[in-house]
Tab-separated table of C-alpha atoms and ligand atoms in Angstrom:
chain	number	residue	atom	x	y	z
A	578	MET	CA	73.300	-21.171	86.050
A	579	PRO	CA	72.042	-20.172	89.516
A	580	TYR	CA	74.679	-19.083	91.979
A	581	ARG	CA	74.292	-18.370	95.636
A	582	ASN	CA	76.880	-15.590	95.614
A	583	GLN	CA	77.655	-14.826	91.985
A	584	GLU	CA	80.200	-12.125	92.708
A	585	ILE	CA	82.354	-14.388	94.864
A	586	GLU	CA	81.762	-17.633	92.969
A	587	THR	CA	82.726	-16.191	89.591
A	588	MET	CA	85.373	-13.729	90.762
A	589	ASP	CA	88.449	-13.319	88.574
A	590	PRO	CA	91.047	-15.826	89.847
A	591	ARG	CA	93.611	-13.028	90.264
A	592	ASP	CA	91.244	-11.106	92.503
A	593	LEU	CA	90.523	-14.257	94.471
A	594	ARG	CA	94.223	-14.793	94.995
A	595	GLN	CA	94.614	-11.211	96.151
A	596	MET	CA	91.776	-11.740	98.614
A	597	GLN	CA	93.445	-14.904	99.892
A	598	SER	CA	96.707	-13.056	100.238
A	599	GLU	CA	95.195	-10.369	102.453
A	600	LYS	CA	93.352	-12.909	104.563
A	601	LEU	CA	96.492	-14.992	105.017
A	602	VAL	CA	98.529	-12.039	106.269
A	603	LYS	CA	95.830	-11.249	108.840
A	604	LEU	CA	95.407	-14.870	109.843
A	605	VAL	CA	99.084	-15.300	110.622
A	606	LYS	CA	99.029	-12.365	113.063
A	607	TYR	CA	95.761	-13.610	114.534
A	608	VAL	CA	97.018	-17.083	115.415
A	609	TYR	CA	100.415	-15.815	116.608
A	610	ASP	CA	98.854	-13.349	119.042
A	611	ARG	CA	96.128	-15.633	120.304
A	612	SER	CA	97.482	-19.136	120.557
A	613	PRO	CA	100.553	-20.156	122.562
A	614	PHE	CA	100.684	-23.249	120.371
A	615	TYR	CA	101.071	-21.253	117.153
A	616	LYS	CA	103.455	-18.734	118.733
A	617	LYS	CA	105.755	-21.538	119.791
A	618	ARG	CA	105.445	-23.345	116.455
A	619	PHE	CA	106.355	-20.152	114.573
A	620	ASP	CA	109.177	-19.270	116.983
A	621	ASP	CA	110.660	-22.766	116.754
A	622	PHE	CA	110.459	-22.514	112.980
A	623	GLY	CA	112.122	-19.096	113.001
A	624	VAL	CA	109.300	-17.237	111.305
A	625	LYS	CA	107.568	-14.072	112.490
A	626	PRO	CA	104.152	-12.812	111.384
A	627	GLU	CA	105.888	-9.817	109.710
A	628	ASP	CA	107.742	-12.230	107.407
A	629	ILE	CA	104.467	-13.133	105.710
A	630	LYS	CA	103.751	-10.233	103.397
A	631	SER	CA	101.619	-12.057	100.826
A	632	ILE	CA	100.439	-15.454	99.706
A	633	ASP	CA	103.779	-15.929	97.940
A	634	ASP	CA	105.367	-16.338	101.389
A	635	ILE	CA	103.210	-19.313	102.335
A	636	GLY	CA	106.146	-21.680	101.938
A	637	LYS	CA	107.810	-19.950	104.902
A	638	LEU	CA	105.094	-21.151	107.263
A	639	PRO	CA	105.373	-24.345	109.324
A	640	PHE	CA	102.985	-27.257	108.793
A	641	THR	CA	100.453	-28.570	111.275
A	642	LYS	CA	98.929	-32.037	111.458
A	643	LYS	CA	96.493	-34.214	113.342
A	644	GLN	CA	99.162	-35.157	115.852
A	645	ASP	CA	99.270	-31.491	116.941
A	646	LEU	CA	95.593	-31.660	117.819
A	647	ARG	CA	96.250	-34.814	119.803
A	648	ASP	CA	99.261	-33.372	121.592
A	649	THR	CA	97.310	-30.283	122.619
A	650	TYR	CA	94.113	-32.164	123.544
A	651	PRO	CA	91.459	-30.943	124.104
A	652	ASN	CA	91.747	-27.339	122.926
A	653	GLY	CA	95.376	-26.181	123.024
A	654	MET	CA	95.250	-24.993	119.391
A	655	PHE	CA	92.138	-22.885	119.882
A	656	CYS	CA	92.385	-19.131	119.323
A	657	VAL	CA	89.303	-18.065	121.293
A	658	LYS	CA	88.173	-18.410	124.902
A	659	ASN	CA	86.080	-21.455	125.800
A	660	THR	CA	83.102	-19.197	126.315
A	661	ASP	CA	83.300	-17.987	122.709
A	662	VAL	CA	83.054	-21.551	121.447
A	663	VAL	CA	79.411	-22.192	120.630
A	664	ARG	CA	79.753	-25.807	119.556
A	665	TYR	CA	82.181	-28.714	119.836
A	666	HIS	CA	82.463	-31.788	117.696
A	667	ALA	CA	84.916	-34.635	118.131
A	668	SER	CA	86.251	-37.459	116.017
A	669	SER	CA	87.773	-40.703	117.148
A	670	GLY	CA	91.451	-40.526	118.009
A	671	THR	CA	94.097	-43.201	117.719
A	672	THR	CA	94.311	-43.926	121.426
A	673	GLY	CA	90.809	-43.593	122.688
A	674	LYS	CA	91.083	-39.861	123.244
A	675	PRO	CA	89.079	-38.068	120.588
A	676	THR	CA	90.228	-35.057	118.600
A	677	VAL	CA	88.139	-32.087	119.642
A	678	VAL	CA	87.196	-29.300	117.248
A	679	GLY	CA	85.300	-26.115	118.118
A	680	TYR	CA	83.384	-23.348	116.383
A	681	THR	CA	82.374	-19.755	117.028
A	682	GLN	CA	79.027	-18.588	115.695
A	683	ASN	CA	80.832	-17.107	112.682
A	684	ASP	CA	82.528	-20.452	112.098
A	685	LEU	CA	79.177	-22.254	112.076
A	686	ASP	CA	77.781	-19.660	109.671
A	687	ALA	CA	80.722	-19.989	107.270
A	688	TRP	CA	80.488	-23.781	107.379
A	689	ALA	CA	76.775	-23.715	106.562
A	690	GLU	CA	77.408	-21.109	103.854
A	691	SER	CA	80.008	-23.334	102.201
A	692	LEU	CA	77.493	-26.176	102.043
A	693	ALA	CA	74.613	-23.973	100.940
A	694	ARG	CA	76.747	-22.739	98.038
A	695	GLY	CA	77.637	-26.301	97.126
A	696	MET	CA	74.054	-27.520	97.388
A	697	THR	CA	73.014	-24.683	95.095
A	698	ALA	CA	75.759	-25.665	92.666
A	699	ALA	CA	74.404	-29.227	92.733
A	700	GLY	CA	71.004	-27.893	91.695
A	701	LEU	CA	69.207	-27.774	95.052
A	702	THR	CA	66.973	-24.874	96.072
A	703	GLN	CA	64.708	-23.838	98.928
A	704	ASP	CA	62.006	-25.993	97.339
A	705	ASP	CA	63.931	-29.193	98.043
A	706	ILE	CA	63.319	-31.586	100.909
A	707	ILE	CA	66.667	-32.837	102.156
A	708	GLN	CA	67.012	-36.014	104.190
A	709	VAL	CA	70.131	-35.991	106.355
A	710	SER	CA	71.128	-39.606	106.958
A	711	TYR	CA	74.581	-38.881	108.325
A	712	GLY	CA	74.860	-39.527	112.038
A	713	TYR	CA	73.969	-36.638	114.322
A	714	GLY	CA	76.106	-36.071	117.383
A	715	LEU	CA	79.824	-35.653	117.821
A	716	PHE	CA	80.366	-36.683	114.189
A	717	THR	CA	80.287	-33.555	112.001
A	718	GLY	CA	78.268	-35.058	109.148
A	719	GLY	CA	74.708	-34.841	110.465
A	720	LEU	CA	74.628	-31.418	112.089
A	721	GLY	CA	76.923	-29.963	109.430
A	722	VAL	CA	74.684	-30.838	106.509
A	723	HIS	CA	71.617	-30.007	108.594
A	724	TYR	CA	72.659	-26.385	109.013
A	725	GLY	CA	73.749	-26.178	105.378
A	726	SER	CA	70.291	-27.305	104.340
A	727	GLU	CA	68.631	-24.771	106.653
A	728	LYS	CA	70.879	-22.001	105.357
A	729	LEU	CA	69.783	-22.911	101.832
A	730	GLY	CA	66.198	-22.558	103.028
A	731	ALA	CA	65.330	-26.121	102.097
A	732	THR	CA	63.162	-28.380	104.222
A	733	THR	CA	65.351	-30.576	106.407
A	734	LEU	CA	64.512	-34.111	107.487
A	735	PRO	CA	66.997	-35.116	110.209
A	736	THR	CA	66.651	-38.898	110.101
A	737	SER	CA	70.278	-39.412	111.208
A	738	SER	CA	71.751	-42.837	110.484
A	739	GLY	CA	70.169	-46.213	111.126
A	740	ASN	CA	66.556	-47.464	111.152
A	741	THR	CA	66.603	-48.089	107.441
A	742	GLU	CA	62.928	-48.982	106.969
A	743	ARG	CA	61.836	-45.755	108.588
A	744	GLN	CA	64.276	-43.840	106.374
A	745	ILE	CA	62.611	-45.266	103.282
A	746	THR	CA	59.080	-44.815	104.573
A	747	LEU	CA	59.684	-41.138	105.376
A	748	MET	CA	61.505	-40.599	102.093
A	749	LYS	CA	58.377	-41.798	100.277
A	750	ASP	CA	55.711	-40.236	102.454
A	751	LEU	CA	57.330	-36.791	102.753
A	752	ASP	CA	58.319	-36.516	99.078
A	753	VAL	CA	62.027	-36.203	99.878
A	754	THR	CA	63.982	-34.882	96.868
A	755	ALA	CA	67.584	-35.090	98.116
A	756	ILE	CA	69.604	-37.217	100.524
A	757	CYS	CA	73.002	-36.836	102.169
A	758	CYS	CA	74.816	-39.910	103.486
A	759	THR	CA	77.776	-42.150	102.704
A	760	PRO	CA	77.701	-43.708	99.217
A	761	SER	CA	77.758	-47.157	100.782
A	762	TYR	CA	74.756	-46.415	102.954
A	763	PHE	CA	72.830	-45.150	99.961
A	764	SER	CA	73.658	-48.328	98.034
A	765	TYR	CA	72.281	-50.224	100.981
A	766	LEU	CA	69.115	-48.094	100.968
A	767	ILE	CA	68.534	-49.017	97.324
A	768	GLU	CA	68.630	-52.706	98.242
A	769	ALA	CA	66.629	-52.251	101.413
A	770	ALA	CA	63.848	-50.500	99.510
A	771	GLU	CA	63.661	-53.467	97.156
A	772	HIS	CA	63.319	-55.804	100.125
A	773	MET	CA	60.417	-53.655	101.304
A	774	GLY	CA	58.769	-54.153	97.927
A	775	CYS	CA	59.334	-50.661	96.560
A	776	SER	CA	62.007	-48.879	94.580
A	777	ILE	CA	63.719	-45.563	95.118
A	778	LYS	CA	63.640	-45.020	91.384
A	779	ASN	CA	59.891	-45.514	90.862
A	780	ASP	CA	58.282	-44.889	94.216
A	781	THR	CA	60.053	-41.761	95.524
A	782	LYS	CA	60.697	-38.209	94.357
A	783	LEU	CA	64.401	-38.457	95.125
A	784	ARG	CA	66.497	-36.728	92.452
A	785	VAL	CA	69.791	-35.727	94.120
A	786	GLY	CA	72.232	-37.504	96.430
A	787	ILE	CA	75.216	-35.891	98.096
A	788	PHE	CA	77.610	-38.615	99.125
A	789	GLY	CA	80.900	-38.491	100.988
A	790	ALA	CA	82.917	-39.190	104.132
A	791	GLU	CA	84.562	-42.141	102.362
A	792	PRO	CA	86.264	-42.835	99.030
A	793	TRP	CA	84.075	-43.926	96.134
A	794	SER	CA	84.514	-44.271	92.409
A	795	GLU	CA	83.074	-43.145	89.098
A	796	SER	CA	81.795	-46.648	88.510
A	797	LEU	CA	79.905	-46.591	91.802
A	798	ARG	CA	78.460	-43.220	90.792
A	799	LYS	CA	77.168	-44.758	87.537
A	800	ARG	CA	75.723	-47.744	89.324
A	801	ILE	CA	73.957	-45.603	91.914
A	802	GLU	CA	72.577	-43.239	89.288
A	803	GLU	CA	71.286	-46.068	87.113
A	804	ARG	CA	69.709	-48.026	89.903
A	805	SER	CA	68.075	-45.102	91.692
A	806	GLY	CA	67.451	-42.600	88.915
A	807	ILE	CA	69.101	-39.765	90.845
A	808	LYS	CA	72.137	-37.563	90.205
A	809	ALA	CA	74.928	-38.387	92.631
A	810	PHE	CA	77.400	-35.745	93.822
A	811	ASP	CA	80.630	-36.083	95.763
A	812	VAL	CA	81.201	-34.082	98.968
A	813	PHE	CA	84.461	-33.675	100.844
A	814	GLY	CA	85.466	-32.360	104.211
A	815	THR	CA	87.084	-33.341	107.472
A	816	SER	CA	86.206	-32.510	111.029
A	817	GLU	CA	89.364	-30.415	111.459
A	818	LEU	CA	88.333	-28.161	108.566
A	819	SER	CA	84.781	-27.995	110.043
A	820	GLY	CA	83.128	-31.110	108.586
A	821	PRO	CA	81.593	-31.791	105.176
A	822	LEU	CA	82.252	-28.636	103.145
A	823	PHE	CA	82.704	-28.925	99.389
A	824	ILE	CA	80.219	-30.372	96.898
A	825	GLU	CA	80.381	-30.953	93.161
A	826	CYS	CA	78.500	-28.660	90.820
A	827	GLU	CA	76.135	-29.984	88.163
A	828	MET	CA	79.090	-30.700	85.862
A	829	GLN	CA	80.125	-33.461	88.302
A	830	GLU	CA	83.780	-32.803	87.570
A	831	GLY	CA	85.238	-32.164	90.995
A	832	MET	CA	84.224	-30.360	94.168
A	833	HIS	CA	84.503	-26.574	94.210
A	834	ILE	CA	86.793	-25.404	96.994
A	835	TRP	CA	85.702	-21.937	98.136
A	836	SER	CA	88.881	-19.892	97.876
A	837	ASP	CA	87.530	-17.002	99.934
A	838	MET	CA	87.439	-19.416	102.885
A	839	PHE	CA	90.166	-21.980	102.270
A	840	LEU	CA	93.595	-22.073	100.712
A	841	PHE	CA	94.521	-25.452	99.286
A	842	GLU	CA	98.026	-26.575	98.397
A	843	ILE	CA	98.894	-29.876	96.752
A	844	LEU	CA	102.447	-30.746	97.721
A	845	ASP	CA	104.952	-33.409	96.884
A	846	PRO	CA	105.119	-35.340	100.177
A	847	GLU	CA	108.884	-35.842	99.833
A	848	THR	CA	109.976	-32.305	98.954
A	849	ASN	CA	107.010	-30.330	100.332
A	850	GLU	CA	107.051	-28.342	97.089
A	851	PRO	CA	103.862	-27.713	95.097
A	852	VAL	CA	103.152	-30.226	92.340
A	853	PRO	CA	102.045	-28.920	88.897
A	854	ASP	CA	98.333	-28.196	88.531
A	855	GLY	CA	96.368	-31.389	88.018
A	856	GLU	CA	98.948	-33.722	89.526
A	857	ILE	CA	98.410	-35.807	92.621
A	858	GLY	CA	100.060	-34.837	95.867
A	859	GLU	CA	99.365	-34.360	99.537
A	860	LEU	CA	96.509	-32.068	100.430
A	861	VAL	CA	97.580	-29.184	102.691
A	862	VAL	CA	94.923	-26.715	103.795
A	863	THR	CA	94.981	-23.277	105.407
A	864	THR	CA	91.670	-22.007	106.772
A	865	LEU	CA	91.274	-18.337	105.920
A	866	VAL	CA	88.236	-17.379	107.986
A	867	LYS	CA	87.964	-19.802	110.885
A	868	GLU	CA	88.099	-18.148	114.312
A	869	ALA	CA	88.011	-20.842	116.981
A	870	LEU	CA	90.370	-23.370	115.430
A	871	PRO	CA	92.206	-21.888	112.467
A	872	LEU	CA	94.638	-24.246	110.774
A	873	ILE	CA	97.846	-23.209	109.104
A	874	ARG	CA	99.161	-25.511	106.379
A	875	TYR	CA	97.331	-28.477	107.827
A	876	ARG	CA	98.383	-31.823	106.365
A	877	VAL	CA	95.001	-33.464	106.024
A	878	GLY	CA	96.496	-36.840	105.158
A	879	ASP	CA	94.700	-37.237	101.829
A	880	LEU	CA	96.291	-37.623	98.417
A	881	ALA	CA	94.461	-35.547	95.842
A	882	SER	CA	94.704	-33.273	92.827
A	883	LEU	CA	93.220	-29.875	92.040
A	884	ASP	CA	91.929	-28.499	88.767
A	885	ALA	CA	92.342	-24.724	88.813
A	886	SER	CA	90.820	-24.077	85.388
A	887	VAL	CA	87.529	-22.205	85.223
A	888	CYS	CA	84.665	-24.687	85.390
A	889	LYS	CA	81.994	-25.045	82.727
A	890	CYS	CA	79.518	-23.852	85.360
A	891	GLY	CA	81.304	-20.490	85.388
A	892	ARG	CA	82.706	-20.831	88.879
A	893	THR	CA	86.334	-19.809	89.143
A	894	HIS	CA	87.142	-21.630	92.393
A	895	PRO	CA	89.391	-24.656	91.940
A	896	ARG	CA	88.008	-28.150	91.981
A	897	LEU	CA	89.210	-30.975	94.163
A	898	MET	CA	89.175	-34.129	92.101
A	899	ARG	CA	88.255	-37.537	93.501
A	900	LEU	CA	90.512	-38.415	96.388
A	901	LYS	CA	93.257	-40.886	95.585
A	902	GLY	CA	93.849	-42.379	99.005
A	903	ARG	CA	95.621	-41.548	102.205
A	904	SER	CA	99.227	-40.713	102.956
A	905	ASP	CA	98.938	-42.259	106.427
A	906	ASP	CA	97.644	-45.632	107.546
A	907	MET	CA	94.077	-44.554	108.221
A	908	VAL	CA	91.357	-46.601	106.548
A	909	ILE	CA	87.735	-45.597	106.204
A	910	VAL	CA	85.078	-48.196	106.947
A	911	ARG	CA	81.445	-47.149	106.409
A	912	GLY	CA	82.572	-43.543	106.507
A	913	ILE	CA	84.257	-43.973	109.865
A	914	ASN	CA	87.967	-43.335	110.183
A	915	VAL	CA	89.888	-46.280	111.605
A	916	PHE	CA	93.525	-46.144	112.619
A	917	PRO	CA	95.338	-49.438	113.233
A	918	GLY	CA	96.721	-47.772	116.367
A	919	GLN	CA	93.227	-47.762	117.854
A	920	VAL	CA	93.000	-51.530	117.447
A	921	GLU	CA	96.412	-51.980	118.986
A	922	TYR	CA	95.405	-49.755	121.895
A	923	VAL	CA	92.482	-52.059	122.634
A	924	LEU	CA	94.370	-55.322	122.169
A	925	VAL	CA	97.198	-54.473	124.562
A	926	LYS	CA	94.633	-54.285	127.349
A	927	PHE	CA	94.026	-58.024	126.983
A	928	PRO	CA	96.840	-60.254	128.232
A	929	GLU	CA	95.120	-63.263	126.627
A	930	VAL	CA	96.074	-62.069	123.137
A	931	SER	CA	99.359	-61.026	121.560
A	932	PRO	CA	99.849	-57.622	119.943
A	933	HIS	CA	100.080	-59.230	116.491
A	934	PHE	CA	96.950	-58.501	114.517
A	935	MET	CA	95.583	-57.946	111.041
A	936	ILE	CA	92.584	-55.850	110.063
A	937	LEU	CA	90.639	-57.362	107.164
A	938	ILE	CA	88.238	-55.133	105.309
A	939	ASP	CA	85.721	-56.566	102.897
A	940	ARG	CA	82.559	-55.570	101.180
A	941	ASP	CA	79.487	-57.769	101.660
A	942	GLY	CA	77.194	-56.697	98.871
A	943	GLU	CA	77.377	-52.936	99.231
A	944	MET	CA	78.361	-52.693	102.879
A	945	ASP	CA	81.847	-52.651	104.360
A	946	SER	CA	82.735	-55.184	107.009
A	947	MET	CA	85.729	-55.242	109.275
A	948	LYS	CA	87.356	-58.183	110.983
A	949	VAL	CA	90.321	-58.202	113.348
A	950	GLN	CA	92.457	-61.327	113.357
A	951	VAL	CA	94.504	-61.598	116.487
A	952	GLU	CA	96.850	-64.219	117.841
A	953	LEU	CA	96.048	-65.885	121.127
A	954	ALA	CA	98.851	-65.582	123.652
A	955	ASP	CA	100.434	-68.845	124.758
A	956	MET	CA	98.861	-68.533	128.179
A	957	ALA	CA	95.336	-68.282	126.793
A	958	SER	CA	92.788	-70.706	128.153
A	959	ASP	CA	91.693	-73.560	125.930
A	960	LYS	CA	88.151	-73.636	127.256
A	961	LEU	CA	85.692	-72.757	124.498
A	962	ASP	CA	83.487	-70.843	126.880
A	963	ASP	CA	86.341	-68.510	127.922
A	964	TYR	CA	87.200	-68.056	124.301
A	965	TYR	CA	83.730	-66.775	123.400
A	966	LYS	CA	83.665	-64.490	126.404
A	967	LEU	CA	87.025	-63.049	125.469
A	968	LYS	CA	85.907	-62.544	121.885
A	969	SER	CA	82.866	-60.567	122.939
A	970	ARG	CA	84.814	-58.523	125.514
A	971	ILE	CA	87.318	-57.460	122.862
A	972	GLU	CA	84.559	-56.764	120.335
A	973	HIS	CA	82.765	-54.623	122.892
A	974	GLU	CA	85.909	-52.649	123.670
A	975	LEU	CA	86.667	-52.182	119.958
A	976	LYS	CA	83.149	-50.951	119.356
A	977	SER	CA	83.451	-48.327	122.057
A	978	ILE	CA	86.734	-46.995	120.664
A	979	LEU	CA	85.955	-47.250	116.940
A	980	ASN	CA	82.196	-46.593	116.954
A	981	LEU	CA	82.022	-49.520	114.594
A	982	TYR	CA	81.388	-53.245	114.973
A	983	ALA	CA	84.409	-55.343	114.104
A	984	GLU	CA	84.373	-59.108	114.389
A	985	VAL	CA	87.271	-60.615	116.295
A	986	GLU	CA	88.790	-63.855	115.028
A	987	PHE	CA	91.460	-65.691	117.007
A	988	VAL	CA	94.289	-67.330	115.140
A	989	ALA	CA	97.108	-69.553	116.368
A	990	PRO	CA	100.283	-67.911	117.725
A	991	GLY	CA	102.796	-67.190	114.963
A	992	THR	CA	100.336	-67.121	112.060
A	993	ILE	CA	100.097	-63.352	111.452
A	994	PRO	CA	102.931	-62.422	109.085
A	995	ARG	CA	105.786	-60.547	110.789
A	996	SER	CA	107.518	-57.799	108.927
A	997	GLU	CA	110.903	-56.215	109.432
A	998	GLY	CA	109.907	-52.654	108.760
A	999	LYS	CA	106.581	-51.036	109.408
A	1000	ALA	CA	104.058	-53.755	110.149
A	1001	LYS	CA	101.332	-54.228	107.569
A	1002	ARG	CA	98.219	-54.035	109.679
A	1003	VAL	CA	95.465	-53.748	107.103
A	1004	THR	CA	94.311	-55.945	104.238
A	1005	ASP	CA	91.725	-54.056	102.264
A	1006	ASN	CA	89.832	-56.288	99.840
A	1007	ARG	CA	87.439	-53.619	98.608
A	1008	THR	CA	87.622	-52.113	95.171
A	1009	PHE	CA	86.612	-48.531	94.644
B	2246	ADP	P1	83.902	-36.718	107.758
B	2246	ADP	O1	82.925	-36.070	108.653
B	2246	ADP	O2	83.928	-36.115	106.381
B	2246	ADP	O3	83.889	-38.193	107.730
B	2246	ADP	P2	86.328	-37.052	109.178
B	2246	ADP	O4	87.207	-36.018	109.725
B	2246	ADP	O5	85.756	-38.105	110.039
B	2246	ADP	O6	85.236	-36.246	108.416
B	2246	ADP	O7	87.036	-37.799	107.974
B	2246	ADP	C1	87.672	-37.071	106.978
B	2246	ADP	C2	88.355	-38.004	106.024
B	2246	ADP	O8	87.380	-38.800	105.360
B	2246	ADP	C3	89.070	-37.260	104.939
B	2246	ADP	O9	90.359	-36.856	105.346
B	2246	ADP	C4	89.089	-38.298	103.820
B	2246	ADP	O10	90.139	-39.232	104.003
B	2246	ADP	C5	87.767	-39.006	104.011
B	2246	ADP	N1	86.753	-38.447	103.112
B	2246	ADP	C6	85.789	-37.566	103.406
B	2246	ADP	N2	85.053	-37.285	102.308
B	2246	ADP	C7	85.569	-38.003	101.282
B	2246	ADP	C8	85.260	-38.150	99.880
B	2246	ADP	N3	84.256	-37.504	99.315
B	2246	ADP	N4	86.046	-38.978	99.155
B	2246	ADP	C9	87.063	-39.642	99.718
B	2246	ADP	N5	87.401	-39.562	101.013
B	2246	ADP	C10	86.665	-38.750	101.800
B	2247	K	K1	85.499	-40.099	107.216
B	2248	ZN	ZN1	81.537	-26.110	88.421
């Protein structure tokens, strides 16, 4: 079983916990001294760095969440000077303003190391040719996996997303052996290759796929593996934690979380107490080595479970099992995070429509599609021409906020169901 760092990856769990404990104690002092945000959060919560003597005191620490990043936009939670940040990424926010994340050089190295370990665990080596079909740019997927692949010493093919025919042509002509993208995009590539008169299974050297950024199921894994002849691995991460980070090993039984870098808690969302090992709860993460944007007890918003038993591959780091959904109202469409609040933010700019809307998510073949049904306001024009113009103006505005095309459909006033409590804004017709 080849490891990238055998000593760390197979370390006795008690030693790992001791290592986490020491890192946590240091981290707490680090953020308190360096970030006015954390100092205030700790002070308000009545906890001092000295109160945290070991990992057993973690429950004394306050939580953080995405809203904190929004409230301190763009970099109020950072713990280093702007000039020590060597890279920024950003993900879409709920109100047009993105959430900005930043990295020191050490942060970039640790991020790439996490992926290189995971790629090794998935059976990749420096002899592989890895096609990175996640988008490059502000999104963390493309550049993140790119540097992981380089750290591994593999050959990297940065196709980014889009231009599907070229993706398939290069995959064939350059003897690509592994691909990283969303599972839905890969399913689409399988079909697209068939339309081009070739097959990924018979006409390429592809043997490994690393798929994430959106929920997918065991049955989709089987379908992908059968149709393309590759082994498909899950990868998890979020931009706040760095980006894509954790990959399944060859056992394909959960994604190894590197405990020397991250501390995961699975908590009961009602009581904030840890759930028993293996049970589903809310994922709460503390970053143990990040410098620019360390997170303390960050509520990622995902529901998940951890398996802490030693894996058949010999690695002692716990495994994150397939994600079970979100604790907030975010939905993921083609790997892109969509908050209903973003749609609302766009719609209120248009007096011709009312703020009552419904997001419909479907799957056409293998690809997600999103439609926004919105009620016309009473004052709306009844000229068809105006109606089309309005539709395309709203679609354009949605696209610029969401980074995703969503069709707008007008419905008559009063037809979107009203609710007394929290409005139901999303109808998701996909099955995972
Ligand atoms: P990413 O670059 O991974 O898309 P984002 O910060 O945009 O990062 O989105 C992170 C969210 O995407 C996670 O909180 C989770 O809800 C979802 N996600 C990412 N990877 C997976 C996965 N493998 N399975 C299920 N959901 C995932
Ligand atoms: K995502
Ligand atoms: Zn394993």
